[in-house]
């Protein structure tokens, strides 16, 4: 089975701090990569996705992620976080070779005002 | 208003009882999925279905059953054989990959099941 690793389980930041959440996956073939966010009490929703092309992907709310194929990584970044970014963030992978998604264990982000 | 609905939002069950969680989508998606979310474990796939009348086991299918009689509906039954059923259950759907469209999954609001 494939695996997706999110090494930061709980991150606490002050407003305006920069954010980087790590995501590594194990599959060596062509992949599609996703970051989902789950705000308190809300649906899981898509933050951004990478299918092909420019490895630097921009998503909603100022988030971006960089796909580094040689490192099997897809880290999420935001230059300046806000209190409203407090949420749980999930990295996910799927691929043409397998017909399901693999999710990381999630990172809880707490932004202090 | 397109989307995925799950009902009920909260569900309580006595030990030894089967319970069925509802999932309906009006996105015209072919594929539907059930996940279980536990703290610190992310989302784990229970069952998925890419087409009506067909479904496959995911990583943690034991103690669960599903049906896919209609494209828009994918109910999940948590049976008494599931040893630790208290969890948050998420349903999702996506365009079938066979269509050539790249998939992203759309999620419902979830059902929190508590076994008393």
CSV table of C-alpha atoms in Angstrom, one decimal:
chain,number,residue,atom,x,y,z
A,1,UNK,CA,0.0,0.0,0.0
A,2,UNK,CA,1.1,3.5,-0.6
A,3,UNK,CA,1.8,5.9,2.2
A,4,UNK,CA,1.6,9.6,2.8
A,5,UNK,CA,3.5,11.2,5.6
A,6,UNK,CA,2.8,14.4,7.4
A,7,UNK,CA,5.5,14.9,9.9
A,8,UNK,CA,4.0,17.8,11.7
A,9,UNK,CA,1.0,16.7,13.7
A,10,UNK,CA,0.4,19.9,15.6
A,11,UNK,CA,1.7,23.3,14.7
A,12,UNK,CA,1.2,26.5,16.7
A,13,UNK,CA,2.0,29.9,15.1
A,14,UNK,CA,1.3,33.5,15.8
A,15,UNK,CA,-0.5,35.6,13.3
A,16,UNK,CA,1.8,36.9,10.4
A,17,UNK,CA,4.2,34.0,10.9
A,18,UNK,CA,5.2,31.9,7.9
A,19,UNK,CA,3.9,28.4,7.5
A,20,UNK,CA,5.3,25.3,5.9
A,21,UNK,CA,3.7,21.9,6.4
A,22,UNK,CA,5.6,18.9,5.1
A,23,UNK,CA,4.1,16.1,3.0
A,24,UNK,CA,6.0,13.1,1.6
A,25,UNK,CA,4.6,10.2,-0.4
A,26,UNK,CA,6.0,6.8,-1.3
A,27,UNK,CA,4.7,6.1,-4.8
A,28,UNK,CA,7.4,6.3,-7.5
A,29,UNK,CA,5.2,6.8,-10.6
A,30,UNK,CA,3.1,9.6,-11.9
A,31,UNK,CA,1.0,11.2,-9.1
A,32,UNK,CA,-1.7,13.7,-8.5
A,33,UNK,CA,-1.3,15.6,-5.3
A,34,UNK,CA,-3.8,17.5,-3.1
A,35,UNK,CA,-4.0,19.5,0.0
A,36,UNK,CA,-7.4,19.6,1.8
A,37,UNK,CA,-8.4,21.7,4.7
A,38,UNK,CA,-10.9,21.1,7.4
A,39,UNK,CA,-12.0,24.2,9.3
A,40,UNK,CA,-13.7,23.6,12.6
A,41,UNK,CA,-17.2,22.3,12.1
A,42,UNK,CA,-16.9,22.5,8.3
A,43,UNK,CA,-16.6,20.1,5.4
A,44,UNK,CA,-13.2,18.9,4.2
A,45,UNK,CA,-12.5,21.2,1.2
A,46,UNK,CA,-9.8,21.4,-1.5
A,47,UNK,CA,-7.1,23.9,-0.9
A,48,UNK,CA,-5.0,23.2,-4.0
A,49,UNK,CA,-4.0,20.4,-6.4
A,50,UNK,CA,-1.2,19.4,-8.7
A,51,UNK,CA,-1.6,17.3,-11.8
A,52,UNK,CA,1.2,18.4,-14.1
A,53,UNK,CA,3.1,21.4,-15.3
A,54,UNK,CA,4.5,24.1,-13.1
A,55,UNK,CA,5.5,22.4,-9.8
A,56,UNK,CA,4.6,25.5,-7.8
A,57,UNK,CA,0.9,25.5,-7.4
A,58,UNK,CA,-1.2,28.3,-6.0
A,59,UNK,CA,-4.4,27.6,-4.2
A,60,UNK,CA,-7.1,29.5,-2.3
A,61,UNK,CA,-6.5,31.9,0.5
A,62,UNK,CA,-2.9,32.6,-0.3
A,63,UNK,CA,-1.7,29.0,0.1
A,64,UNK,CA,0.8,27.5,-2.3
A,65,UNK,CA,2.6,24.1,-2.6
A,66,UNK,CA,5.7,23.0,-4.3
A,67,UNK,CA,6.0,19.5,-5.9
A,68,UNK,CA,9.6,18.2,-5.7
A,69,UNK,CA,9.6,14.9,-7.6
A,70,UNK,CA,13.1,14.0,-6.5
A,71,UNK,CA,12.1,14.3,-2.9
A,72,UNK,CA,8.7,12.8,-3.2
A,73,UNK,CA,7.4,15.9,-1.5
A,74,UNK,CA,4.5,18.4,-1.8
A,75,UNK,CA,4.9,20.9,1.0
A,76,UNK,CA,2.3,23.5,1.7
A,77,UNK,CA,3.3,27.1,2.4
A,78,UNK,CA,1.8,30.4,3.3
A,79,UNK,CA,4.0,33.5,3.9
A,80,UNK,CA,1.8,35.0,6.6
A,81,UNK,CA,-0.9,33.1,8.4
A,82,UNK,CA,-4.1,34.5,9.9
A,83,UNK,CA,-6.2,33.4,12.8
A,84,UNK,CA,-8.8,32.2,10.3
A,85,UNK,CA,-6.3,29.6,9.0
A,86,UNK,CA,-6.7,27.6,12.2
A,87,UNK,CA,-7.8,24.2,10.8
A,88,UNK,CA,-6.6,20.7,10.1
A,89,UNK,CA,-4.7,20.2,6.9
A,90,UNK,CA,-4.5,16.9,5.0
A,91,UNK,CA,-2.2,15.9,2.2
A,92,UNK,CA,-3.5,13.3,-0.3
A,93,UNK,CA,-2.2,11.4,-3.3
A,94,UNK,CA,-3.8,9.5,-6.1
A,95,UNK,CA,-2.4,8.2,-9.4
A,96,UNK,CA,-3.5,6.8,-12.7
A,97,UNK,CA,-2.1,3.5,-11.5
A,98,UNK,CA,-4.5,3.2,-8.6
A,99,UNK,CA,-8.1,4.2,-8.2
A,100,UNK,CA,-8.2,5.5,-4.7
A,101,UNK,CA,-6.7,8.3,-2.6
A,102,UNK,CA,-4.2,8.0,0.1
A,103,UNK,CA,-4.3,10.6,2.9
A,104,UNK,CA,-1.8,11.7,5.4
A,105,UNK,CA,-2.6,11.7,9.1
A,106,UNK,CA,-3.3,15.4,9.1
A,107,UNK,CA,-1.7,18.5,10.7
A,108,UNK,CA,-3.6,20.6,13.1
A,109,UNK,CA,-2.7,24.3,12.8
A,110,UNK,CA,-3.4,26.7,15.6
A,111,UNK,CA,-2.9,30.3,14.8
A,112,UNK,CA,-2.8,32.6,17.9
A,113,UNK,CA,-4.2,36.1,17.4
B,1,UNK,CA,-27.3,23.5,-5.1
B,2,UNK,CA,-24.9,20.6,-5.9
B,3,UNK,CA,-23.2,18.7,-3.2
B,4,UNK,CA,-23.0,15.7,-1.0
B,5,UNK,CA,-25.4,15.2,1.9
B,6,UNK,CA,-24.9,12.8,4.8
B,7,UNK,CA,-27.4,12.0,7.4
B,8,UNK,CA,-27.7,12.0,10.3
B,9,UNK,CA,-25.1,14.4,11.6
B,10,UNK,CA,-24.9,12.6,15.0
B,11,UNK,CA,-25.8,9.0,15.6
B,12,UNK,CA,-25.9,7.0,18.7
B,13,UNK,CA,-26.0,3.2,18.7
B,14,UNK,CA,-26.1,0.5,21.3
B,15,UNK,CA,-23.5,-2.2,21.2
B,16,UNK,CA,-24.5,-5.1,19.0
B,17,UNK,CA,-26.8,-3.1,16.8
B,18,UNK,CA,-26.2,-2.5,13.1
B,19,UNK,CA,-26.6,1.1,11.9
B,20,UNK,CA,-26.8,2.6,8.4
B,21,UNK,CA,-25.3,5.9,7.4
B,22,UNK,CA,-26.7,7.7,4.5
B,23,UNK,CA,-24.7,9.4,1.7
B,24,UNK,CA,-26.3,11.1,-1.3
B,25,UNK,CA,-24.7,13.2,-4.1
B,26,UNK,CA,-26.3,15.2,-6.9
B,27,UNK,CA,-23.0,16.0,-8.7
B,28,UNK,CA,-23.5,13.2,-11.2
B,29,UNK,CA,-20.2,11.6,-10.1
B,30,UNK,CA,-19.5,8.0,-10.8
B,31,UNK,CA,-17.2,7.2,-7.9
B,32,UNK,CA,-18.1,7.4,-4.3
B,33,UNK,CA,-16.1,6.6,-1.2
B,34,UNK,CA,-16.5,6.1,2.5
B,35,UNK,CA,-13.7,7.1,5.0
B,36,UNK,CA,-13.3,6.9,8.7
B,37,UNK,CA,-11.6,9.7,10.4
B,38,UNK,CA,-10.0,9.2,13.8
B,39,UNK,CA,-7.8,11.7,15.7
B,40,UNK,CA,-4.2,11.5,14.5
B,41,UNK,CA,-4.9,8.9,11.9
B,42,UNK,CA,-6.1,10.9,9.0
B,43,UNK,CA,-8.7,9.5,6.7
B,44,UNK,CA,-8.8,5.7,6.2
B,45,UNK,CA,-10.7,4.2,3.3
B,46,UNK,CA,-13.5,1.8,4.2
B,47,UNK,CA,-15.2,1.1,0.8
B,48,UNK,CA,-15.4,2.7,-2.6
B,49,UNK,CA,-17.5,2.3,-5.7
B,50,UNK,CA,-16.6,3.4,-9.2
B,51,UNK,CA,-19.9,2.4,-10.8
B,52,UNK,CA,-23.4,1.4,-9.9
B,53,UNK,CA,-23.8,-2.2,-8.6
B,54,UNK,CA,-20.0,-2.5,-8.0
B,55,UNK,CA,-17.8,-1.7,-5.0
B,56,UNK,CA,-14.4,-2.6,-3.6
B,57,UNK,CA,-13.0,-3.0,-0.1
B,58,UNK,CA,-10.7,-0.3,1.1
B,59,UNK,CA,-8.1,-0.6,3.8
B,60,UNK,CA,-10.4,-1.1,6.8
B,61,UNK,CA,-13.5,-2.8,5.4
B,62,UNK,CA,-14.0,-5.4,8.2
B,63,UNK,CA,-17.2,-4.9,10.0
B,64,UNK,CA,-18.7,-2.6,7.4
B,65,UNK,CA,-20.9,-3.2,4.3
B,66,UNK,CA,-22.1,-1.0,1.5
B,67,UNK,CA,-24.5,-1.0,-1.5
B,68,UNK,CA,-24.6,1.0,-4.7
B,69,UNK,CA,-28.0,0.5,-6.2
B,70,UNK,CA,-28.2,4.0,-7.5
B,71,UNK,CA,-25.6,6.4,-8.9
B,72,UNK,CA,-26.4,9.1,-6.4
B,73,UNK,CA,-26.5,6.9,-3.2
B,74,UNK,CA,-23.9,5.0,-1.3
B,75,UNK,CA,-25.1,3.9,2.1
B,76,UNK,CA,-22.7,2.5,4.7
B,77,UNK,CA,-23.8,-0.1,7.3
B,78,UNK,CA,-21.7,-0.4,10.4
B,79,UNK,CA,-22.3,-3.9,11.7
B,80,UNK,CA,-22.0,-5.3,15.1
B,81,UNK,CA,-18.8,-7.0,13.9
B,82,UNK,CA,-17.0,-3.7,13.8
B,83,UNK,CA,-15.0,-3.7,17.0
B,84,UNK,CA,-14.4,0.0,17.4
B,85,UNK,CA,-17.1,1.8,15.5
B,86,UNK,CA,-17.1,5.1,17.4
B,87,UNK,CA,-15.7,7.6,14.8
B,88,UNK,CA,-16.4,10.3,12.4
B,89,UNK,CA,-17.5,9.0,9.0
B,90,UNK,CA,-17.0,10.9,5.8
B,91,UNK,CA,-18.5,10.2,2.4
B,92,UNK,CA,-16.9,11.6,-0.8
B,93,UNK,CA,-17.4,11.4,-4.5
B,94,UNK,CA,-15.3,12.1,-7.6
B,95,UNK,CA,-15.6,11.8,-11.4
B,96,UNK,CA,-14.6,8.3,-12.4
B,97,UNK,CA,-11.0,8.3,-13.6
B,98,UNK,CA,-12.0,6.1,-16.5
B,99,UNK,CA,-13.6,9.3,-18.0
B,100,UNK,CA,-10.1,10.7,-18.4
B,101,UNK,CA,-10.9,13.6,-16.1
B,102,UNK,CA,-8.5,14.2,-13.3
B,103,UNK,CA,-10.1,13.5,-10.0
B,104,UNK,CA,-10.5,15.6,-7.0
B,105,UNK,CA,-12.8,14.3,-4.2
B,106,UNK,CA,-15.7,16.3,-2.8
B,107,UNK,CA,-16.7,15.6,0.7
B,108,UNK,CA,-19.9,15.5,2.7
B,109,UNK,CA,-20.3,17.1,6.2
B,110,UNK,CA,-19.8,13.7,7.9
B,111,UNK,CA,-21.6,11.7,10.5
B,112,UNK,CA,-20.3,11.2,14.0
B,113,UNK,CA,-21.2,7.8,15.3
B,114,UNK,CA,-21.0,7.0,19.0
B,115,UNK,CA,-21.5,3.5,20.3
B,116,UNK,CA,-22.9,3.5,23.8
